[in-house]
Tab-separated table of C-alpha atoms in Angstrom:
chain	number	residue	atom	x	y	z
O	28	MET	CA	-9.046	-6.207	-33.686
O	29	SER	CA	-10.661	-2.694	-35.130
O	30	THR	CA	-11.436	0.537	-33.258
O	31	GLU	CA	-15.340	-0.475	-34.514
O	32	THR	CA	-15.366	-3.796	-31.994
O	33	ALA	CA	-14.301	-1.810	-28.849
O	34	THR	CA	-17.266	-1.037	-26.402
O	35	GLU	CA	-15.020	1.873	-24.750
O	36	THR	CA	-12.068	4.095	-25.373
O	37	LEU	CA	-9.642	5.151	-22.687
O	38	ASP	CA	-7.269	7.735	-23.712
O	39	VAL	CA	-3.832	7.716	-21.746
O	40	LYS	CA	-1.623	9.453	-24.234
O	41	GLY	CA	0.856	11.776	-22.539
O	42	GLN	CA	0.474	9.736	-19.376
O	43	ASN	CA	3.422	7.776	-18.259
O	44	CYS	CA	3.897	4.671	-15.975
O	45	PRO	CA	2.276	3.348	-13.897
O	46	MET	CA	-0.631	5.700	-14.939
O	47	PRO	CA	-2.123	3.608	-17.937
O	48	VAL	CA	-2.458	0.087	-16.119
O	49	ILE	CA	-4.305	2.305	-13.190
O	50	LYS	CA	-6.651	4.148	-15.361
O	51	THR	CA	-7.041	0.480	-17.351
O	52	LYS	CA	-8.257	-1.341	-14.364
O	53	GLY	CA	-10.690	1.336	-13.386
O	54	ALA	CA	-12.212	1.695	-17.090
O	55	PHE	CA	-12.083	-1.938	-16.676
O	56	ASP	CA	-14.172	-2.188	-13.542
O	57	GLY	CA	-16.747	-0.126	-15.224
O	58	LEU	CA	-17.264	-2.530	-18.122
O	59	ALA	CA	-20.263	-5.165	-18.756
O	60	ALA	CA	-19.506	-8.827	-19.061
O	61	GLY	CA	-18.419	-9.184	-23.094
O	62	ASP	CA	-17.582	-5.370	-23.319
O	63	VAL	CA	-14.214	-4.648	-25.100
O	64	LEU	CA	-11.661	-1.550	-23.824
O	65	GLU	CA	-9.729	-0.286	-26.362
O	66	VAL	CA	-6.920	1.451	-24.306
O	67	VAL	CA	-4.894	4.132	-26.354
O	68	SER	CA	-0.955	5.332	-24.968
O	69	THR	CA	2.148	6.916	-25.796
O	70	ASP	CA	4.217	4.661	-23.437
O	71	SER	CA	5.984	1.852	-24.683
O	72	GLY	CA	6.243	0.320	-21.446
O	73	SER	CA	2.256	0.161	-21.696
O	74	MET	CA	3.117	-2.558	-24.115
O	75	SER	CA	4.592	-5.290	-21.350
O	76	ASP	CA	2.437	-3.570	-18.575
O	77	ILE	CA	-1.167	-3.981	-19.984
O	78	LYS	CA	-0.161	-7.783	-20.904
O	79	GLY	CA	1.301	-8.412	-17.509
O	80	TRP	CA	-1.737	-6.906	-15.684
O	81	ALA	CA	-4.745	-8.331	-17.818
O	82	GLU	CA	-2.674	-11.966	-17.111
O	83	SER	CA	-3.062	-11.671	-13.594
O	84	THR	CA	-6.205	-10.172	-13.542
O	85	GLU	CA	-9.355	-12.194	-13.466
O	86	GLY	CA	-11.692	-11.680	-16.198
O	87	ALA	CA	-9.701	-9.622	-18.621
O	88	GLU	CA	-8.365	-11.238	-21.509
O	89	LEU	CA	-6.126	-9.012	-23.845
O	90	VAL	CA	-7.490	-9.254	-27.286
O	91	ASP	CA	-5.290	-7.789	-29.280
O	92	GLN	CA	-2.375	-5.304	-28.856
O	93	GLU	CA	-0.839	-2.995	-31.797
O	94	GLU	CA	1.536	-0.217	-32.158
O	95	ALA	CA	0.147	2.684	-35.161
O	96	THR	CA	1.842	6.279	-35.621
O	97	GLU	CA	-0.873	8.921	-34.776
O	98	ASP	CA	0.572	12.494	-36.212
O	99	GLY	CA	4.173	11.481	-36.235
O	100	THR	CA	3.593	9.718	-32.692
O	101	ALA	CA	4.015	6.312	-31.533
O	102	VAL	CA	0.977	5.165	-30.024
O	103	TYR	CA	0.143	1.967	-28.454
O	104	LYS	CA	-3.520	0.345	-28.305
O	105	HIS	CA	-4.960	-2.410	-26.578
O	106	TYR	CA	-8.094	-4.018	-26.546
O	107	VAL	CA	-9.139	-5.527	-23.175
O	108	ARG	CA	-12.414	-7.696	-23.031
O	109	LYS	CA	-14.288	-8.515	-19.673
O	110	ALA	CA	-15.092	-12.047	-19.391
O	111	GLU	CA	-18.820	-12.916	-20.046
A	30	MET	CA	0.827	-47.471	4.727
A	31	SER	CA	4.092	-47.401	2.783
A	32	ALA	CA	3.342	-48.494	-1.237
A	33	ASP	CA	5.864	-51.767	-0.257
A	34	THR	CA	3.982	-52.738	2.215
A	35	PRO	CA	3.478	-56.455	1.321
A	36	PRO	CA	-0.455	-57.758	1.087
A	37	SER	CA	-1.331	-61.143	3.103
A	38	SER	CA	-0.421	-64.219	2.013
A	39	ASP	CA	-3.380	-64.832	-0.406
A	40	GLY	CA	-2.710	-61.349	-2.266
A	41	GLU	CA	-5.362	-59.677	-0.229
A	42	PHE	CA	-6.026	-57.024	1.860
A	43	SER	CA	-6.474	-58.079	5.554
A	44	PRO	CA	-9.513	-56.185	7.326
A	45	ASP	CA	-7.371	-54.614	9.374
A	46	ASP	CA	-5.252	-53.279	6.557
A	47	VAL	CA	-8.414	-51.863	5.270
A	48	ALA	CA	-9.565	-50.154	8.223
A	49	ASP	CA	-6.029	-48.953	8.329
A	50	LEU	CA	-6.231	-47.257	4.475
A	51	ARG	CA	-9.790	-45.836	4.872
A	52	ALA	CA	-8.635	-44.015	8.129
A	53	GLN	CA	-5.553	-42.610	6.894
A	54	ILE	CA	-7.782	-41.529	4.066
A	55	GLU	CA	-9.980	-39.930	6.389
A	56	ALA	CA	-7.051	-38.050	7.747
A	57	LEU	CA	-5.576	-36.632	4.780
A	58	GLU	CA	-9.598	-35.383	3.688
A	59	THR	CA	-9.662	-33.494	6.784
A	60	GLU	CA	-6.141	-32.098	7.042
A	61	VAL	CA	-6.884	-30.965	3.076
A	62	SER	CA	-10.105	-29.307	3.980
A	63	ASP	CA	-8.536	-27.066	6.637
A	64	LEU	CA	-5.829	-26.187	4.874
A	65	ARG	CA	-8.280	-25.209	1.781
A	66	SER	CA	-10.131	-23.407	4.307
A	67	GLU	CA	-7.156	-21.513	5.413
A	68	VAL	CA	-6.461	-20.564	2.024
A	69	ASP	CA	-9.644	-19.270	1.157
A	70	GLU	CA	-9.587	-17.144	4.584
A	71	GLY	CA	-6.542	-15.134	3.351
A	72	GLY	CA	-9.134	-13.361	1.006
A	73	ALA	CA	-6.850	-10.997	-1.476
A	74	ASP	CA	-3.559	-10.831	-1.872
A	75	LYS	CA	-1.717	-8.434	0.210
A	76	MET	CA	1.682	-5.966	0.162
A	77	VAL	CA	3.120	-3.642	2.710
A	78	ILE	CA	5.835	-1.020	2.245
A	79	ILE	CA	7.484	0.735	4.771
A	80	ALA	CA	8.107	4.055	3.420
A	81	THR	CA	11.338	5.879	5.362
A	82	LYS	CA	12.785	8.462	2.726
A	83	GLY	CA	11.481	11.875	1.852
A	84	THR	CA	13.392	12.994	-0.882
A	85	LEU	CA	11.800	13.813	-4.445
A	86	ASP	CA	13.220	10.316	-5.756
A	87	MET	CA	12.057	7.973	-3.234
A	88	ALA	CA	8.909	9.359	-3.355
A	89	TYR	CA	8.118	7.597	-6.622
A	90	PRO	CA	9.081	3.675	-5.689
A	91	PRO	CA	6.710	2.986	-2.953
A	92	LEU	CA	3.972	5.393	-4.353
A	93	ILE	CA	4.493	3.784	-8.102
A	94	LEU	CA	4.119	0.070	-6.467
A	95	ALA	CA	1.431	0.770	-4.511
A	96	SER	CA	-0.857	2.587	-6.857
A	97	THR	CA	-0.117	-0.810	-9.106
A	98	ALA	CA	-0.542	-3.407	-6.879
A	99	ALA	CA	-4.108	-1.620	-5.967
A	100	ALA	CA	-4.934	-2.219	-9.733
A	101	PHE	CA	-3.548	-5.828	-9.686
A	102	GLY	CA	-6.242	-6.662	-7.171
A	103	TYR	CA	-4.191	-6.430	-4.105
A	104	ASP	CA	-4.637	-5.137	-0.489
A	105	VAL	CA	-2.195	-2.342	-0.133
A	106	THR	CA	-0.899	-0.797	2.898
A	107	VAL	CA	1.873	2.017	2.705
A	108	PHE	CA	3.477	2.607	6.130
A	109	HIS	CA	5.064	6.063	5.894
A	110	THR	CA	7.732	6.481	8.688
A	111	PHE	CA	10.774	9.111	9.464
A	112	TRP	CA	11.575	11.093	6.432
A	113	GLY	CA	8.824	9.302	4.861
A	114	LEU	CA	6.252	11.359	6.375
A	115	GLU	CA	7.117	14.401	4.091
A	116	ILE	CA	5.236	11.996	1.139
A	117	LEU	CA	2.030	12.332	2.952
A	118	HIS	CA	2.800	16.163	4.259
A	119	GLU	CA	-0.116	18.155	1.740
A	120	GLU	CA	2.398	21.272	1.596
A	121	ASN	CA	5.748	19.130	1.881
A	122	SER	CA	5.101	16.896	-0.364
A	123	LYS	CA	5.134	19.599	-3.251
A	124	ASP	CA	8.497	20.658	-2.751
A	125	LEU	CA	10.005	17.895	-2.036
A	126	GLY	CA	14.156	17.972	-1.545
A	127	LEU	CA	16.511	16.104	-3.551
A	128	SER	CA	20.717	16.729	-3.149
A	129	SER	CA	23.738	15.658	-5.892
A	130	VAL	CA	26.050	15.589	-2.656
A	131	GLY	CA	27.221	12.148	-2.121
A	132	ASN	CA	25.206	10.692	-5.149
A	133	PRO	CA	27.915	9.422	-7.504
A	134	ASN	CA	25.494	9.443	-10.645
A	135	MET	CA	25.098	12.992	-10.541
A	136	PRO	CA	26.691	15.526	-12.618
A	137	VAL	CA	28.296	17.626	-10.685
A	138	PRO	CA	31.264	17.137	-8.372
A	139	ASN	CA	30.481	17.100	-4.381
A	140	ALA	CA	32.137	20.523	-4.017
A	141	ILE	CA	30.230	22.540	-6.261
A	142	ALA	CA	27.036	20.108	-5.091
A	143	ALA	CA	27.645	21.488	-1.806
A	144	LEU	CA	27.435	24.952	-2.505
A	145	PRO	CA	24.244	27.079	-1.185
A	146	GLY	CA	21.205	26.964	-3.074
A	147	MET	CA	22.451	23.757	-5.111
A	148	ASP	CA	19.923	21.483	-3.737
A	149	ARG	CA	17.440	23.346	-4.416
A	150	MET	CA	18.389	23.742	-8.029
A	151	THR	CA	18.661	19.805	-8.129
A	152	ALA	CA	15.178	19.035	-6.873
A	153	ARG	CA	13.633	22.218	-9.962
A	154	MET	CA	16.170	19.821	-12.631
A	155	MET	CA	14.656	16.704	-11.464
A	156	ARG	CA	11.096	17.919	-11.249
A	157	ASN	CA	11.200	19.623	-14.750
A	158	ARG	CA	12.392	16.277	-15.914
A	159	ILE	CA	9.570	14.519	-14.375
A	160	GLU	CA	6.761	17.010	-16.036
A	161	ASP	CA	8.713	16.487	-19.301
A	162	ASN	CA	8.549	12.441	-19.219
A	163	ASP	CA	4.483	12.756	-18.667
A	164	VAL	CA	5.657	11.216	-15.373
A	165	ALA	CA	2.860	11.895	-12.777
A	166	SER	CA	3.922	14.528	-9.820
A	167	VAL	CA	4.038	12.885	-6.537
A	168	GLU	CA	0.910	14.828	-5.602
A	169	GLU	CA	-1.256	13.110	-8.534
A	170	LEU	CA	0.091	9.547	-7.398
A	171	ILE	CA	-1.200	10.396	-3.856
A	172	GLU	CA	-4.606	10.895	-5.095
A	173	THR	CA	-4.572	8.016	-7.760
A	174	SER	CA	-3.199	5.743	-4.622
A	175	LEU	CA	-5.870	7.012	-2.274
A	176	ALA	CA	-8.570	6.699	-4.878
A	177	SER	CA	-7.361	2.876	-5.583
A	178	GLY	CA	-8.290	2.220	-2.065
A	179	VAL	CA	-4.557	2.194	-0.666
A	180	ASP	CA	-3.716	2.432	2.955
A	181	LEU	CA	-1.551	5.471	3.038
A	182	GLN	CA	-0.658	5.397	6.860
A	183	ALA	CA	1.528	7.835	8.703
A	184	CYS	CA	3.422	6.654	12.100
A	185	GLN	CA	2.309	8.334	15.048
A	186	MET	CA	5.167	8.486	16.776
A	187	THR	CA	7.383	10.369	13.892
A	188	ILE	CA	4.408	13.041	13.658
A	189	ASP	CA	4.725	13.682	17.024
A	190	LEU	CA	8.569	13.570	16.714
A	191	LEU	CA	8.578	15.876	13.627
A	192	GLY	CA	5.957	18.098	15.493
A	193	TYR	CA	3.410	17.627	12.818
A	194	ASP	CA	-0.173	18.092	12.883
A	195	GLU	CA	-2.687	15.273	11.507
A	196	ASP	CA	-4.361	18.398	9.649
A	197	ASP	CA	-0.942	18.665	7.681
A	198	PHE	CA	-1.837	15.702	5.878
A	199	TYR	CA	-3.509	14.619	3.030
A	200	ASP	CA	-7.449	13.699	3.346
A	201	GLY	CA	-7.653	9.890	3.660
A	202	VAL	CA	-4.447	9.492	5.191
A	203	THR	CA	-4.464	7.355	8.397
A	204	THR	CA	-2.685	8.524	11.279
A	205	GLY	CA	-2.414	7.301	14.983
A	206	VAL	CA	-0.698	3.823	13.658
A	207	GLY	CA	2.626	2.530	14.935
A	208	ALA	CA	5.083	-0.141	14.570
A	209	ALA	CA	2.829	-2.998	16.118
A	210	SER	CA	0.378	-2.561	13.325
A	211	ALA	CA	2.712	-2.296	10.941
A	212	PHE	CA	4.004	-5.395	11.883
A	213	GLN	CA	1.052	-7.130	11.780
A	214	ASP	CA	0.194	-6.119	8.464
A	215	MET	CA	3.400	-7.432	7.284
A	216	ALA	CA	3.169	-10.583	9.135
A	217	ASP	CA	-0.120	-11.082	7.057
A	218	ALA	CA	0.805	-9.710	3.993
A	219	ASP	CA	2.382	-11.637	0.136
A	220	ILE	CA	4.717	-9.142	-0.089
A	221	GLN	CA	6.936	-6.638	2.406
A	222	LEU	CA	9.232	-3.771	1.207
A	223	LEU	CA	11.313	-1.133	3.256
A	224	VAL	CA	11.922	1.669	1.006
């Protein structure tokens, strides 16, 4: 999944557990059906945390997760779609 | 009726058998529908944490779990009692203490850790580490929890015992609650933790 398909981006870089999940939930609640939220985090634990959150949350579908490097820092990107 | 009940001599069920089966099916249907409505009435999943410790390290587990559970759609109550009240005390929460004494995981011998001023230094070092590792402050976690709908409760008996005033706590903290309401919440909850 590329960034172009995301409807909204949540930047939680520099924030550690549990903030990425909590802010993801907050942003997800504000999405319209069919929207895709991109979450950009520097917390490596967010890979498992956001996956677990999406699995337990009705209407949340984890479309993709990827690791990248931005300015020499590892970033973790998550794409969550809100069900129609 | 058990599965191995022999059919009547001609291989058919007798009218009595059929009536008996119908009655059993009806009884089961009623039972299933009763259970279903009981489950539906249960509403959202619920978690209750009893927070009894007020040191810097022990403030984190209840706040992190509470705010995370709220993100998972849980109704969350954290009942703060005894030193757990320090977490909700607006002024004290920004300066929670931590001691190396009696903690074998700290790289300081007890004899040195017991010297005057060492607890403050230990707490300051921990606070710096928290900041360096992008971990949220206690204050941030409290604000986040309250904004996520977590019910942060301060035990009235220990408020009186420690000589605190309701105004000492963060806005949004529930006061005037006791063991009975905590117990009632625990009885209804799916997860109960004592921290």
